[in-house]
């Protein structure tokens, strides 16, 4: 794969992960899925089919998109980040390590409230600690 990046914004929409990418040519690829892994699998295929269909319709795209010479980078909002982490850990563990009240984390996970950047950093740092601890078990 090349160094070209496609940035996909991922959010939590109540019951699903939702990923979107604006192709820069008046098109948007939008995919929803119950799990983040399923979203990634489906998104990869959807982008490929979208570009192929647009080219067949006579639209032009940069060569790297046509050739599939790109990497997809997923940017998860706070709710999607927490919901994805729940597959590997608990809200209580994230709360304990981050120092963020569990009820507040629940508000973030449900999209009721949106965390400030410092809170997102605390959540990411807590998830990194949990991941490191899990890896050390092997």
Short mmCIF file of N, CA, C and O in Angstrom, two decimals, residues 4 10 16 23 28 31 33 52 55 60 62 72-73 86 96-97 100 112 114 118 125 135:
data_model
loop_
_atom_site.label_atom_id
_atom_site.label_comp_id
_atom_site.label_asym_id
_atom_site.label_seq_id
_atom_site.Cartn_x
_atom_site.Cartn_y
_atom_site.Cartn_z
N UNK A 4 -0.58 7.27 0.54
CA UNK A 4 -1.79 8.08 0.44
C UNK A 4 -2.80 7.60 1.48
O UNK A 4 -3.00 6.40 1.64
N UNK A 10 -15.46 8.18 11.98
CA UNK A 10 -16.31 7.14 12.56
C UNK A 10 -16.99 7.68 13.81
O UNK A 10 -16.35 8.26 14.69
N UNK A 16 -25.08 1.51 16.15
CA UNK A 16 -24.13 1.14 15.12
C UNK A 16 -22.95 2.10 15.07
O UNK A 16 -23.06 3.27 15.45
N UNK A 23 -15.44 11.92 -0.95
CA UNK A 23 -14.44 11.62 -1.98
C UNK A 23 -13.88 12.86 -2.67
O UNK A 23 -12.99 12.76 -3.50
N UNK A 28 -20.10 10.87 -1.32
CA UNK A 28 -19.81 10.47 0.04
C UNK A 28 -20.04 8.97 0.15
O UNK A 28 -21.03 8.45 -0.38
N UNK A 31 -21.09 4.04 5.58
CA UNK A 31 -21.28 2.64 5.96
C UNK A 31 -21.63 2.57 7.43
O UNK A 31 -21.05 3.30 8.24
N UNK A 33 -22.34 -0.36 10.71
CA UNK A 33 -22.16 -1.76 11.10
C UNK A 33 -22.26 -1.88 12.61
O UNK A 33 -22.01 -0.92 13.34
N UNK A 52 -14.90 2.61 -8.44
CA UNK A 52 -15.11 1.87 -9.68
C UNK A 52 -16.37 2.36 -10.40
O UNK A 52 -16.35 2.61 -11.61
N UNK A 55 -15.92 5.90 -11.88
CA UNK A 55 -15.07 5.87 -13.08
C UNK A 55 -15.87 5.35 -14.27
O UNK A 55 -15.78 5.89 -15.37
N UNK A 60 -13.51 11.36 -12.97
CA UNK A 60 -12.07 11.11 -12.86
C UNK A 60 -11.65 11.21 -11.40
O UNK A 60 -12.21 12.00 -10.64
N UNK A 62 -7.99 10.76 -8.73
CA UNK A 62 -6.53 10.67 -8.72
C UNK A 62 -6.08 9.22 -8.94
O UNK A 62 -6.76 8.27 -8.52
N UNK A 72 -6.46 3.26 4.51
CA UNK A 72 -7.62 3.88 5.15
C UNK A 72 -7.28 4.14 6.61
O UNK A 72 -6.85 3.23 7.32
N UNK A 73 -7.45 5.37 7.02
CA UNK A 73 -7.21 5.76 8.41
C UNK A 73 -8.56 6.12 9.03
O UNK A 73 -9.27 6.96 8.52
N UNK A 86 -15.21 -1.30 24.50
CA UNK A 86 -16.04 -2.19 25.33
C UNK A 86 -15.95 -3.65 24.89
O UNK A 86 -16.28 -4.54 25.66
N UNK A 96 -11.77 3.73 36.03
CA UNK A 96 -10.78 3.60 37.11
C UNK A 96 -9.41 4.12 36.66
O UNK A 96 -8.76 4.87 37.38
N UNK A 97 -9.00 3.77 35.46
CA UNK A 97 -7.67 4.14 34.99
C UNK A 97 -7.62 5.60 34.50
O UNK A 97 -6.65 6.30 34.74
N UNK A 100 -11.99 9.33 35.04
CA UNK A 100 -13.25 9.95 34.60
C UNK A 100 -14.40 9.12 35.17
O UNK A 100 -14.43 7.90 35.02
N UNK A 112 -24.50 11.67 24.62
CA UNK A 112 -25.27 12.65 25.39
C UNK A 112 -24.42 13.89 25.63
O UNK A 112 -24.90 15.01 25.56
N UNK A 114 -20.25 15.53 24.91
CA UNK A 114 -19.05 15.42 24.10
C UNK A 114 -17.85 15.89 24.92
O UNK A 114 -17.85 17.01 25.43
N UNK A 118 -8.95 17.30 26.45
CA UNK A 118 -8.18 16.74 27.57
C UNK A 118 -8.82 15.44 28.05
O UNK A 118 -8.11 14.51 28.43
N UNK A 125 -5.30 7.45 26.81
CA UNK A 125 -4.19 7.01 27.66
C UNK A 125 -4.61 5.80 28.50
O UNK A 125 -3.84 4.84 28.65
N UNK A 135 -1.37 -7.13 26.96
CA UNK A 135 -0.25 -7.71 26.22
C UNK A 135 0.77 -8.35 27.14
O UNK A 135 1.43 -9.33 26.78
#
